Amino acid sequence: VAWPAATQDSLLNICMDAKHHKTEPGPEGQLYGQCVLWKDNACCTANTSMEAHEDQSYLYNFNWDHCGAMPEKCKRHFIQDTCLYECSPNLGPWIDQADNSWRKERIRDVPLCKEDCDQWWEDCQDAVTCKVNWHKGWNWTTGTNQCPKGAMCQKFKFVFPTAAALCEQIWSGSYRYTSYHRGSGRCIQMWFDPVQGNPNVAVAEYYA
C-alpha cells in the first residue's frame, strides 16, 4: 500500500499522547545522564530525564527493586528503555491506542535491534523479579508496586528464558525481538552514539 505522503509524515518526528510526553519534539539542552542521546530532538523534558534515573521516580512510582536490589548493570538497561520511551521522537510507526487511565497512546511491536535485546538479557539474567508482564497485576496498596500475593521472586533467566521473552513480554508487547543488527536501518536502537546522529530517524522513515 502506498500511503499518502501526509500520513507517512505524520508518523515521523512525533511524540505519543502519554503521561509525561511533550506535545511536540524539540531540542532539550539539559537532558540528564543516559537520556542525553536525545538532547537535539526530544519528547521528554529535562525533569523527566532526571526522574528516569531515580529508583523510585515520580514518573510511575515504579520500584525496580521489588525483589531486592536490581544490579546496576541491569538497571542501566531499564533506564535506557525509559529514556527511549519518554524521549524518542522516532516511535511514530508503532504508536497504538492505549486503554489506560494515565495515557491515551502506547507503543507496540517496536523492532528492537538484536544486540540491544541480547545485552539487556545478558546483564539482567541474575536480577530477580516475580512477574513476567510488568505493566499490570502488581499490588499497589502501598503506592508503589509490590509483588502480588503468592508470586515468587526468581531470577530473570527463569522468568524470561530468552532475550526475546524479556523484550517482548516485560512491557506487554511494546517491543519485538528481531534478528536485525544495529546499523541495519531496520531496527530501533536503545543505545547509540549521538555524535554519529540518531540512527532511529532512518528506521522510522523505513517503517512509515
mmCIF file with all atom_site columns, C-alpha atoms in Angstrom:
data_model
loop_
_atom_site.group_PDB
_atom_site.id
_atom_site.type_symbol
_atom_site.label_atom_id
_atom_site.label_alt_id
_atom_site.label_comp_id
_atom_site.label_asym_id
_atom_site.label_entity_id
_atom_site.label_seq_id
_atom_site.pdbx_PDB_ins_code
_atom_site.Cartn_x
_atom_site.Cartn_y
_atom_site.Cartn_z
_atom_site.occupancy
_atom_site.B_iso_or_equiv
_atom_site.pdbx_formal_charge
_atom_site.auth_seq_id
_atom_site.auth_comp_id
_atom_site.auth_asym_id
_atom_site.auth_atom_id
_atom_site.pdbx_PDB_model_num
ATOM 1   C CA . VAL A 1 1   ? 0.000  0.000   0.000  1.00 0.00 ? 1   VAL A CA 1
ATOM 2   C CA . ALA A 1 2   ? 1.412  3.410   -0.913 1.00 0.00 ? 2   ALA A CA 1
ATOM 3   C CA . TRP A 1 3   ? 0.405  5.713   1.891  1.00 0.00 ? 3   TRP A CA 1
ATOM 4   C CA . PRO A 1 4   ? -0.262 9.315   1.006  1.00 0.00 ? 4   PRO A CA 1
ATOM 5   C CA . ALA A 1 5   ? 2.762  11.398  1.978  1.00 0.00 ? 5   ALA A CA 1
ATOM 6   C CA . ALA A 1 6   ? 0.812  13.312  4.615  1.00 0.00 ? 6   ALA A CA 1
ATOM 7   C CA . THR A 1 7   ? 0.029  10.133  6.524  1.00 0.00 ? 7   THR A CA 1
ATOM 8   C CA . GLN A 1 8   ? 3.598  8.980   6.251  1.00 0.00 ? 8   GLN A CA 1
ATOM 9   C CA . ASP A 1 9   ? 4.984  12.280  7.519  1.00 0.00 ? 9   ASP A CA 1
ATOM 10  C CA . SER A 1 10  ? 2.572  12.294  10.435 1.00 0.00 ? 10  SER A CA 1
ATOM 11  C CA . LEU A 1 11  ? 4.310  9.141   11.735 1.00 0.00 ? 11  LEU A CA 1
ATOM 12  C CA . LEU A 1 12  ? 7.703  10.831  11.747 1.00 0.00 ? 12  LEU A CA 1
ATOM 13  C CA . ASN A 1 13  ? 9.093  13.094  14.430 1.00 0.00 ? 13  ASN A CA 1
ATOM 14  C CA . ILE A 1 14  ? 6.134  12.942  16.807 1.00 0.00 ? 14  ILE A CA 1
ATOM 15  C CA . CYS A 1 15  ? 5.514  12.408  20.496 1.00 0.00 ? 15  CYS A CA 1
ATOM 16  C CA . MET A 1 16  ? 2.903  9.990   21.746 1.00 0.00 ? 16  MET A CA 1
ATOM 17  C CA . ASP A 1 17  ? -0.017 11.211  23.826 1.00 0.00 ? 17  ASP A CA 1
ATOM 18  C CA . ALA A 1 18  ? 1.072  9.812   27.180 1.00 0.00 ? 18  ALA A CA 1
ATOM 19  C CA . LYS A 1 19  ? 1.638  10.831  30.759 1.00 0.00 ? 19  LYS A CA 1
ATOM 20  C CA . HIS A 1 20  ? 4.885  12.829  30.595 1.00 0.00 ? 20  HIS A CA 1
ATOM 21  C CA . HIS A 1 21  ? 5.480  13.447  26.896 1.00 0.00 ? 21  HIS A CA 1
ATOM 22  C CA . LYS A 1 22  ? 5.758  16.904  25.379 1.00 0.00 ? 22  LYS A CA 1
ATOM 23  C CA . THR A 1 23  ? 3.197  17.643  22.675 1.00 0.00 ? 23  THR A CA 1
ATOM 24  C CA . GLU A 1 24  ? 5.928  18.243  20.080 1.00 0.00 ? 24  GLU A CA 1
ATOM 25  C CA . PRO A 1 25  ? 9.547  17.115  19.915 1.00 0.00 ? 25  PRO A CA 1
ATOM 26  C CA . GLY A 1 26  ? 12.281 19.720  20.102 1.00 0.00 ? 26  GLY A CA 1
ATOM 27  C CA . PRO A 1 27  ? 15.768 20.410  21.475 1.00 0.00 ? 27  PRO A CA 1
ATOM 28  C CA . GLU A 1 28  ? 16.308 19.868  25.221 1.00 0.00 ? 28  GLU A CA 1
ATOM 29  C CA . GLY A 1 29  ? 19.803 21.035  26.111 1.00 0.00 ? 29  GLY A CA 1
ATOM 30  C CA . GLN A 1 30  ? 19.725 19.870  29.716 1.00 0.00 ? 30  GLN A CA 1
ATOM 31  C CA . LEU A 1 31  ? 18.792 16.211  29.332 1.00 0.00 ? 31  LEU A CA 1
ATOM 32  C CA . TYR A 1 32  ? 20.281 14.111  32.075 1.00 0.00 ? 32  TYR A CA 1
ATOM 33  C CA . GLY A 1 33  ? 22.517 11.034  32.128 1.00 0.00 ? 33  GLY A CA 1
ATOM 34  C CA . GLN A 1 34  ? 21.573 8.248   29.751 1.00 0.00 ? 34  GLN A CA 1
ATOM 35  C CA . CYS A 1 35  ? 18.796 10.323  28.161 1.00 0.00 ? 35  CYS A CA 1
ATOM 36  C CA . VAL A 1 36  ? 21.335 12.812  26.775 1.00 0.00 ? 36  VAL A CA 1
ATOM 37  C CA . LEU A 1 37  ? 21.338 10.941  23.429 1.00 0.00 ? 37  LEU A CA 1
ATOM 38  C CA . TRP A 1 38  ? 18.072 12.684  22.579 1.00 0.00 ? 38  TRP A CA 1
ATOM 39  C CA . LYS A 1 39  ? 19.025 16.260  23.535 1.00 0.00 ? 39  LYS A CA 1
ATOM 40  C CA . ASP A 1 40  ? 18.919 17.548  19.941 1.00 0.00 ? 40  ASP A CA 1
ATOM 41  C CA . ASN A 1 41  ? 15.326 16.464  19.483 1.00 0.00 ? 41  ASN A CA 1
ATOM 42  C CA . ALA A 1 42  ? 13.370 15.034  22.391 1.00 0.00 ? 42  ALA A CA 1
ATOM 43  C CA . CYS A 1 43  ? 9.837  14.271  23.528 1.00 0.00 ? 43  CYS A CA 1
ATOM 44  C CA . CYS A 1 44  ? 10.932 14.423  27.171 1.00 0.00 ? 44  CYS A CA 1
ATOM 45  C CA . THR A 1 45  ? 11.750 17.374  29.392 1.00 0.00 ? 45  THR A CA 1
ATOM 46  C CA . ALA A 1 46  ? 14.966 17.679  31.400 1.00 0.00 ? 46  ALA A CA 1
ATOM 47  C CA . ASN A 1 47  ? 12.958 16.945  34.532 1.00 0.00 ? 47  ASN A CA 1
ATOM 48  C CA . THR A 1 48  ? 11.554 13.720  33.087 1.00 0.00 ? 48  THR A CA 1
ATOM 49  C CA . SER A 1 49  ? 15.042 12.652  32.022 1.00 0.00 ? 49  SER A CA 1
ATOM 50  C CA . MET A 1 50  ? 16.326 13.147  35.566 1.00 0.00 ? 50  MET A CA 1
ATOM 51  C CA . GLU A 1 51  ? 13.439 11.215  37.101 1.00 0.00 ? 51  GLU A CA 1
ATOM 52  C CA . ALA A 1 52  ? 14.071 8.342   34.660 1.00 0.00 ? 52  ALA A CA 1
ATOM 53  C CA . HIS A 1 53  ? 17.255 7.632   36.632 1.00 0.00 ? 53  HIS A CA 1
ATOM 54  C CA . GLU A 1 54  ? 15.620 7.517   40.076 1.00 0.00 ? 54  GLU A CA 1
ATOM 55  C CA . ASP A 1 55  ? 14.925 4.167   41.713 1.00 0.00 ? 55  ASP A CA 1
ATOM 56  C CA . GLN A 1 56  ? 11.516 5.284   42.863 1.00 0.00 ? 56  GLN A CA 1
ATOM 57  C CA . SER A 1 57  ? 10.740 8.080   40.446 1.00 0.00 ? 57  SER A CA 1
ATOM 58  C CA . TYR A 1 58  ? 7.531  10.051  40.453 1.00 0.00 ? 58  TYR A CA 1
ATOM 59  C CA . LEU A 1 59  ? 7.092  9.202   36.761 1.00 0.00 ? 59  LEU A CA 1
ATOM 60  C CA . TYR A 1 60  ? 5.222  5.998   37.592 1.00 0.00 ? 60  TYR A CA 1
ATOM 61  C CA . ASN A 1 61  ? 6.132  5.255   41.245 1.00 0.00 ? 61  ASN A CA 1
ATOM 62  C CA . PHE A 1 62  ? 7.668  2.091   39.885 1.00 0.00 ? 62  PHE A CA 1
ATOM 63  C CA . ASN A 1 63  ? 10.149 0.206   42.040 1.00 0.00 ? 63  ASN A CA 1
ATOM 64  C CA . TRP A 1 64  ? 12.838 -1.759  40.160 1.00 0.00 ? 64  TRP A CA 1
ATOM 65  C CA . ASP A 1 65  ? 13.925 -3.336  43.455 1.00 0.00 ? 65  ASP A CA 1
ATOM 66  C CA . HIS A 1 66  ? 10.655 -5.183  44.167 1.00 0.00 ? 66  HIS A CA 1
ATOM 67  C CA . CYS A 1 67  ? 12.519 -8.466  44.760 1.00 0.00 ? 67  CYS A CA 1
ATOM 68  C CA . GLY A 1 68  ? 15.666 -6.997  46.295 1.00 0.00 ? 68  GLY A CA 1
ATOM 69  C CA . ALA A 1 69  ? 18.200 -4.637  44.776 1.00 0.00 ? 69  ALA A CA 1
ATOM 70  C CA . MET A 1 70  ? 18.476 -4.789  40.992 1.00 0.00 ? 70  MET A CA 1
ATOM 71  C CA . PRO A 1 71  ? 22.140 -4.947  39.894 1.00 0.00 ? 71  PRO A CA 1
ATOM 72  C CA . GLU A 1 72  ? 23.406 -1.673  38.382 1.00 0.00 ? 72  GLU A CA 1
ATOM 73  C CA . LYS A 1 73  ? 24.420 -3.297  35.087 1.00 0.00 ? 73  LYS A CA 1
ATOM 74  C CA . CYS A 1 74  ? 20.834 -4.462  34.680 1.00 0.00 ? 74  CYS A CA 1
ATOM 75  C CA . LYS A 1 75  ? 19.229 -1.248  35.867 1.00 0.00 ? 75  LYS A CA 1
ATOM 76  C CA . ARG A 1 76  ? 21.015 0.793   33.213 1.00 0.00 ? 76  ARG A CA 1
ATOM 77  C CA . HIS A 1 77  ? 19.026 -1.061  30.540 1.00 0.00 ? 77  HIS A CA 1
ATOM 78  C CA . PHE A 1 78  ? 15.757 -0.173  32.245 1.00 0.00 ? 78  PHE A CA 1
ATOM 79  C CA . ILE A 1 79  ? 16.868 3.456   32.491 1.00 0.00 ? 79  ILE A CA 1
ATOM 80  C CA . GLN A 1 80  ? 17.754 3.378   28.789 1.00 0.00 ? 80  GLN A CA 1
ATOM 81  C CA . ASP A 1 81  ? 14.405 1.768   27.985 1.00 0.00 ? 81  ASP A CA 1
ATOM 82  C CA . THR A 1 82  ? 12.674 4.582   29.923 1.00 0.00 ? 82  THR A CA 1
ATOM 83  C CA . CYS A 1 83  ? 14.735 7.228   28.096 1.00 0.00 ? 83  CYS A CA 1
ATOM 84  C CA . LEU A 1 84  ? 13.836 5.718   24.712 1.00 0.00 ? 84  LEU A CA 1
ATOM 85  C CA . TYR A 1 85  ? 10.142 5.568   25.617 1.00 0.00 ? 85  TYR A CA 1
ATOM 86  C CA . GLU A 1 86  ? 9.950  9.072   27.106 1.00 0.00 ? 86  GLU A CA 1
ATOM 87  C CA . CYS A 1 87  ? 12.379 10.924  24.817 1.00 0.00 ? 87  CYS A CA 1
ATOM 88  C CA . SER A 1 88  ? 12.397 9.360   21.349 1.00 0.00 ? 88  SER A CA 1
ATOM 89  C CA . PRO A 1 89  ? 10.537 11.222  18.574 1.00 0.00 ? 89  PRO A CA 1
ATOM 90  C CA . ASN A 1 90  ? 11.074 8.219   16.278 1.00 0.00 ? 90  ASN A CA 1
ATOM 91  C CA . LEU A 1 91  ? 8.469  5.741   17.549 1.00 0.00 ? 91  LEU A CA 1
ATOM 92  C CA . GLY A 1 92  ? 5.572  7.024   15.422 1.00 0.00 ? 92  GLY A CA 1
ATOM 93  C CA . PRO A 1 93  ? 5.104  3.917   13.249 1.00 0.00 ? 93  PRO A CA 1
ATOM 94  C CA . TRP A 1 94  ? 4.475  1.836   16.395 1.00 0.00 ? 94  TRP A CA 1
ATOM 95  C CA . ILE A 1 95  ? 2.205  4.169   18.350 1.00 0.00 ? 95  ILE A CA 1
ATOM 96  C CA . ASP A 1 96  ? -1.071 2.494   19.206 1.00 0.00 ? 96  ASP A CA 1
ATOM 97  C CA . GLN A 1 97  ? -4.154 3.383   21.232 1.00 0.00 ? 97  GLN A CA 1
ATOM 98  C CA . ALA A 1 98  ? -3.906 2.562   24.923 1.00 0.00 ? 98  ALA A CA 1
ATOM 99  C CA . ASP A 1 99  ? -6.816 1.933   27.246 1.00 0.00 ? 99  ASP A CA 1
ATOM 100 C CA . ASN A 1 100 ? -5.070 3.185   30.381 1.00 0.00 ? 100 ASN A CA 1
ATOM 101 C CA . SER A 1 101 ? -6.353 5.985   32.584 1.00 0.00 ? 101 SER A CA 1
ATOM 102 C CA . TRP A 1 102 ? -2.877 7.534   32.523 1.00 0.00 ? 102 TRP A CA 1
ATOM 103 C CA . ARG A 1 103 ? -2.137 7.576   28.814 1.00 0.00 ? 103 ARG A CA 1
ATOM 104 C CA . LYS A 1 104 ? -4.018 7.622   25.526 1.00 0.00 ? 104 LYS A CA 1
ATOM 105 C CA . GLU A 1 105 ? -1.250 6.079   23.449 1.00 0.00 ? 105 GLU A CA 1
ATOM 106 C CA . ARG A 1 106 ? 1.436  3.435   23.840 1.00 0.00 ? 106 ARG A CA 1
ATOM 107 C CA . ILE A 1 107 ? 3.994  1.702   21.643 1.00 0.00 ? 107 ILE A CA 1
ATOM 108 C CA . ARG A 1 108 ? 3.548  -1.814  20.314 1.00 0.00 ? 108 ARG A CA 1
ATOM 109 C CA . ASP A 1 109 ? 5.945  -4.190  18.492 1.00 0.00 ? 109 ASP A CA 1
ATOM 110 C CA . VAL A 1 110 ? 8.828  -1.712  18.175 1.00 0.00 ? 110 VAL A CA 1
ATOM 111 C CA . PRO A 1 111 ? 11.507 -3.793  16.354 1.00 0.00 ? 111 PRO A CA 1
ATOM 112 C CA . LEU A 1 112 ? 14.497 -3.729  18.725 1.00 0.00 ? 112 LEU A CA 1
ATOM 113 C CA . CYS A 1 113 ? 17.969 -4.466  17.415 1.00 0.00 ? 113 CYS A CA 1
ATOM 114 C CA . LYS A 1 114 ? 19.195 -7.923  18.333 1.00 0.00 ? 114 LYS A CA 1
ATOM 115 C CA . GLU A 1 115 ? 22.259 -6.646  20.218 1.00 0.00 ? 115 GLU A CA 1
ATOM 116 C CA . ASP A 1 116 ? 20.223 -4.269  22.380 1.00 0.00 ? 116 ASP A CA 1
ATOM 117 C CA . CYS A 1 117 ? 17.871 -7.037  23.422 1.00 0.00 ? 117 CYS A CA 1
ATOM 118 C CA . ASP A 1 118 ? 20.568 -9.684  23.883 1.00 0.00 ? 118 ASP A CA 1
ATOM 119 C CA . GLN A 1 119 ? 22.692 -7.387  26.044 1.00 0.00 ? 119 GLN A CA 1
ATOM 120 C CA . TRP A 1 120 ? 19.675 -6.421  28.163 1.00 0.00 ? 120 TRP A CA 1
ATOM 121 C CA . TRP A 1 121 ? 19.004 -10.098 28.857 1.00 0.00 ? 121 TRP A CA 1
ATOM 122 C CA . GLU A 1 122 ? 22.678 -10.872 29.411 1.00 0.00 ? 122 GLU A CA 1
ATOM 123 C CA . ASP A 1 123 ? 23.092 -8.094  32.011 1.00 0.00 ? 123 ASP A CA 1
ATOM 124 C CA . CYS A 1 124 ? 19.785 -8.871  33.753 1.00 0.00 ? 124 CYS A CA 1
ATOM 125 C CA . GLN A 1 125 ? 19.719 -12.670 33.816 1.00 0.00 ? 125 GLN A CA 1
ATOM 126 C CA . ASP A 1 126 ? 20.685 -12.775 37.513 1.00 0.00 ? 126 ASP A CA 1
ATOM 127 C CA . ALA A 1 127 ? 18.402 -9.915  38.568 1.00 0.00 ? 127 ALA A CA 1
ATOM 128 C CA . VAL A 1 128 ? 15.255 -11.035 40.389 1.00 0.00 ? 128 VAL A CA 1
ATOM 129 C CA . THR A 1 129 ? 11.558 -10.426 39.720 1.00 0.00 ? 129 THR A CA 1
ATOM 130 C CA . CYS A 1 130 ? 8.188  -12.002 40.463 1.00 0.00 ? 130 CYS A CA 1
ATOM 131 C CA . LYS A 1 131 ? 6.308  -11.108 37.281 1.00 0.00 ? 131 LYS A CA 1
ATOM 132 C CA . VAL A 1 132 ? 6.511  -11.629 33.528 1.00 0.00 ? 132 VAL A CA 1
ATOM 133 C CA . ASN A 1 133 ? 4.391  -8.625  32.499 1.00 0.00 ? 133 ASN A CA 1
ATOM 134 C CA . TRP A 1 134 ? 5.362  -5.514  34.429 1.00 0.00 ? 134 TRP A CA 1
ATOM 135 C CA . HIS A 1 135 ? 2.518  -3.426  33.050 1.00 0.00 ? 135 HIS A CA 1
ATOM 136 C CA . LYS A 1 136 ? -0.177 -4.963  35.198 1.00 0.00 ? 136 LYS A CA 1
ATOM 137 C CA . GLY A 1 137 ? -1.095 -7.169  38.107 1.00 0.00 ? 137 GLY A CA 1
ATOM 138 C CA . TRP A 1 138 ? 1.011  -5.543  40.833 1.00 0.00 ? 138 TRP A CA 1
ATOM 139 C CA . ASN A 1 139 ? -0.131 -4.862  44.355 1.00 0.00 ? 139 ASN A CA 1
ATOM 140 C CA . TRP A 1 140 ? -0.216 -1.037  44.560 1.00 0.00 ? 140 TRP A CA 1
ATOM 141 C CA . THR A 1 141 ? -1.699 -0.691  48.066 1.00 0.00 ? 141 THR A CA 1
ATOM 142 C CA . THR A 1 142 ? 1.447  0.997   49.397 1.00 0.00 ? 142 THR A CA 1
ATOM 143 C CA . GLY A 1 143 ? 1.552  3.470   46.493 1.00 0.00 ? 143 GLY A CA 1
ATOM 144 C CA . THR A 1 144 ? 4.371  1.627   44.764 1.00 0.00 ? 144 THR A CA 1
ATOM 145 C CA . ASN A 1 145 ? 4.416  -1.743  43.016 1.00 0.00 ? 145 ASN A CA 1
ATOM 146 C CA . GLN A 1 146 ? 4.852  -4.828  45.180 1.00 0.00 ? 146 GLN A CA 1
ATOM 147 C CA . CYS A 1 147 ? 4.696  -8.464  44.169 1.00 0.00 ? 147 CYS A CA 1
ATOM 148 C CA . PRO A 1 148 ? 1.158  -9.806  44.159 1.00 0.00 ? 148 PRO A CA 1
ATOM 149 C CA . LYS A 1 149 ? 0.285  -12.361 46.806 1.00 0.00 ? 149 LYS A CA 1
ATOM 150 C CA . GLY A 1 150 ? 1.710  -15.772 46.066 1.00 0.00 ? 150 GLY A CA 1
ATOM 151 C CA . ALA A 1 151 ? 4.092  -14.538 43.359 1.00 0.00 ? 151 ALA A CA 1
ATOM 152 C CA . MET A 1 152 ? 7.556  -15.966 43.801 1.00 0.00 ? 152 MET A CA 1
ATOM 153 C CA . CYS A 1 153 ? 10.736 -13.954 43.299 1.00 0.00 ? 153 CYS A CA 1
ATOM 154 C CA . GLN A 1 154 ? 13.116 -15.699 40.925 1.00 0.00 ? 154 GLN A CA 1
ATOM 155 C CA . LYS A 1 155 ? 15.959 -14.860 38.590 1.00 0.00 ? 155 LYS A CA 1
ATOM 156 C CA . PHE A 1 156 ? 15.194 -13.229 35.248 1.00 0.00 ? 156 PHE A CA 1
ATOM 157 C CA . LYS A 1 157 ? 16.696 -16.198 33.395 1.00 0.00 ? 157 LYS A CA 1
ATOM 158 C CA . PHE A 1 158 ? 13.909 -18.408 34.777 1.00 0.00 ? 158 PHE A CA 1
ATOM 159 C CA . VAL A 1 159 ? 11.137 -15.829 34.339 1.00 0.00 ? 159 VAL A CA 1
ATOM 160 C CA . PHE A 1 160 ? 12.411 -14.857 30.866 1.00 0.00 ? 160 PHE A CA 1
ATOM 161 C CA . PRO A 1 161 ? 14.233 -17.891 29.426 1.00 0.00 ? 161 PRO A CA 1
ATOM 162 C CA . THR A 1 162 ? 15.380 -15.985 26.308 1.00 0.00 ? 162 THR A CA 1
ATOM 163 C CA . ALA A 1 163 ? 16.218 -12.432 25.278 1.00 0.00 ? 163 ALA A CA 1
ATOM 164 C CA . ALA A 1 164 ? 13.123 -12.438 23.080 1.00 0.00 ? 164 ALA A CA 1
ATOM 165 C CA . ALA A 1 165 ? 10.930 -13.396 26.048 1.00 0.00 ? 165 ALA A CA 1
ATOM 166 C CA . LEU A 1 166 ? 12.311 -10.489 28.072 1.00 0.00 ? 166 LEU A CA 1
ATOM 167 C CA . CYS A 1 167 ? 11.952 -7.824  25.389 1.00 0.00 ? 167 CYS A CA 1
ATOM 168 C CA . GLU A 1 168 ? 8.540  -8.923  24.155 1.00 0.00 ? 168 GLU A CA 1
ATOM 169 C CA . GLN A 1 169 ? 6.800  -9.834  27.409 1.00 0.00 ? 169 GLN A CA 1
ATOM 170 C CA . ILE A 1 170 ? 8.005  -7.418  30.079 1.00 0.00 ? 170 ILE A CA 1
ATOM 171 C CA . TRP A 1 171 ? 6.048  -4.408  28.741 1.00 0.00 ? 171 TRP A CA 1
ATOM 172 C CA . SER A 1 172 ? 3.180  -6.394  27.174 1.00 0.00 ? 172 SER A CA 1
ATOM 173 C CA . GLY A 1 173 ? 4.383  -6.389  23.594 1.00 0.00 ? 173 GLY A CA 1
ATOM 174 C CA . SER A 1 174 ? 5.882  -2.890  23.429 1.00 0.00 ? 174 SER A CA 1
ATOM 175 C CA . TYR A 1 175 ? 8.994  -4.365  21.812 1.00 0.00 ? 175 TYR A CA 1
ATOM 176 C CA . ARG A 1 176 ? 9.584  -7.064  19.243 1.00 0.00 ? 176 ARG A CA 1
ATOM 177 C CA . TYR A 1 177 ? 12.785 -9.084  19.183 1.00 0.00 ? 177 TYR A CA 1
ATOM 178 C CA . THR A 1 178 ? 14.395 -9.038  15.751 1.00 0.00 ? 178 THR A CA 1
ATOM 179 C CA . SER A 1 179 ? 17.402 -10.636 14.061 1.00 0.00 ? 179 SER A CA 1
ATOM 180 C CA . TYR A 1 180 ? 18.325 -7.244  12.599 1.00 0.00 ? 180 TYR A CA 1
ATOM 181 C CA . HIS A 1 181 ? 21.618 -5.750  13.696 1.00 0.00 ? 181 HIS A CA 1
ATOM 182 C CA . ARG A 1 182 ? 22.474 -2.235  14.798 1.00 0.00 ? 182 ARG A CA 1
ATOM 183 C CA . GLY A 1 183 ? 23.187 -0.028  11.829 1.00 0.00 ? 183 GLY A CA 1
ATOM 184 C CA . SER A 1 184 ? 20.943 -2.105  9.536  1.00 0.00 ? 184 SER A CA 1
ATOM 185 C CA . GLY A 1 185 ? 18.348 0.669   9.322  1.00 0.00 ? 185 GLY A CA 1
ATOM 186 C CA . ARG A 1 186 ? 15.674 -1.942  10.114 1.00 0.00 ? 186 ARG A CA 1
ATOM 187 C CA . CYS A 1 187 ? 15.650 -1.901  13.918 1.00 0.00 ? 187 CYS A CA 1
ATOM 188 C CA . ILE A 1 188 ? 15.388 0.652   16.705 1.00 0.00 ? 188 ILE A CA 1
ATOM 189 C CA . GLN A 1 189 ? 18.494 1.122   18.852 1.00 0.00 ? 189 GLN A CA 1
ATOM 190 C CA . MET A 1 190 ? 18.054 1.780   22.556 1.00 0.00 ? 190 MET A CA 1
ATOM 191 C CA . TRP A 1 191 ? 21.719 2.784   22.644 1.00 0.00 ? 191 TRP A CA 1
ATOM 192 C CA . PHE A 1 192 ? 23.595 4.850   20.054 1.00 0.00 ? 192 PHE A CA 1
ATOM 193 C CA . ASP A 1 193 ? 26.406 7.364   19.778 1.00 0.00 ? 193 ASP A CA 1
ATOM 194 C CA . PRO A 1 194 ? 24.775 10.806  19.416 1.00 0.00 ? 194 PRO A CA 1
ATOM 195 C CA . VAL A 1 195 ? 27.921 12.142  17.733 1.00 0.00 ? 195 VAL A CA 1
ATOM 196 C CA . GLN A 1 196 ? 27.079 9.889   14.786 1.00 0.00 ? 196 GLN A CA 1
ATOM 197 C CA . GLY A 1 197 ? 23.495 11.184  14.715 1.00 0.00 ? 197 GLY A CA 1
ATOM 198 C CA . ASN A 1 198 ? 20.334 9.346   15.702 1.00 0.00 ? 198 ASN A CA 1
ATOM 199 C CA . PRO A 1 199 ? 20.064 6.099   13.651 1.00 0.00 ? 199 PRO A CA 1
ATOM 200 C CA . ASN A 1 200 ? 16.389 5.677   14.577 1.00 0.00 ? 200 ASN A CA 1
ATOM 201 C CA . VAL A 1 201 ? 15.302 8.543   12.324 1.00 0.00 ? 201 VAL A CA 1
ATOM 202 C CA . ALA A 1 202 ? 16.010 6.408   9.234  1.00 0.00 ? 202 ALA A CA 1
ATOM 203 C CA . VAL A 1 203 ? 14.369 3.345   10.824 1.00 0.00 ? 203 VAL A CA 1
ATOM 204 C CA . ALA A 1 204 ? 11.141 5.241   11.467 1.00 0.00 ? 204 ALA A CA 1
ATOM 205 C CA . GLU A 1 205 ? 11.206 6.507   7.865  1.00 0.00 ? 205 GLU A CA 1
ATOM 206 C CA . TYR A 1 206 ? 11.644 2.959   6.567  1.00 0.00 ? 206 TYR A CA 1
ATOM 207 C CA . TYR A 1 207 ? 8.655  1.614   8.507  1.00 0.00 ? 207 TYR A CA 1
ATOM 208 C CA . ALA A 1 208 ? 6.473  4.672   7.961  1.00 0.00 ? 208 ALA A CA 1
#
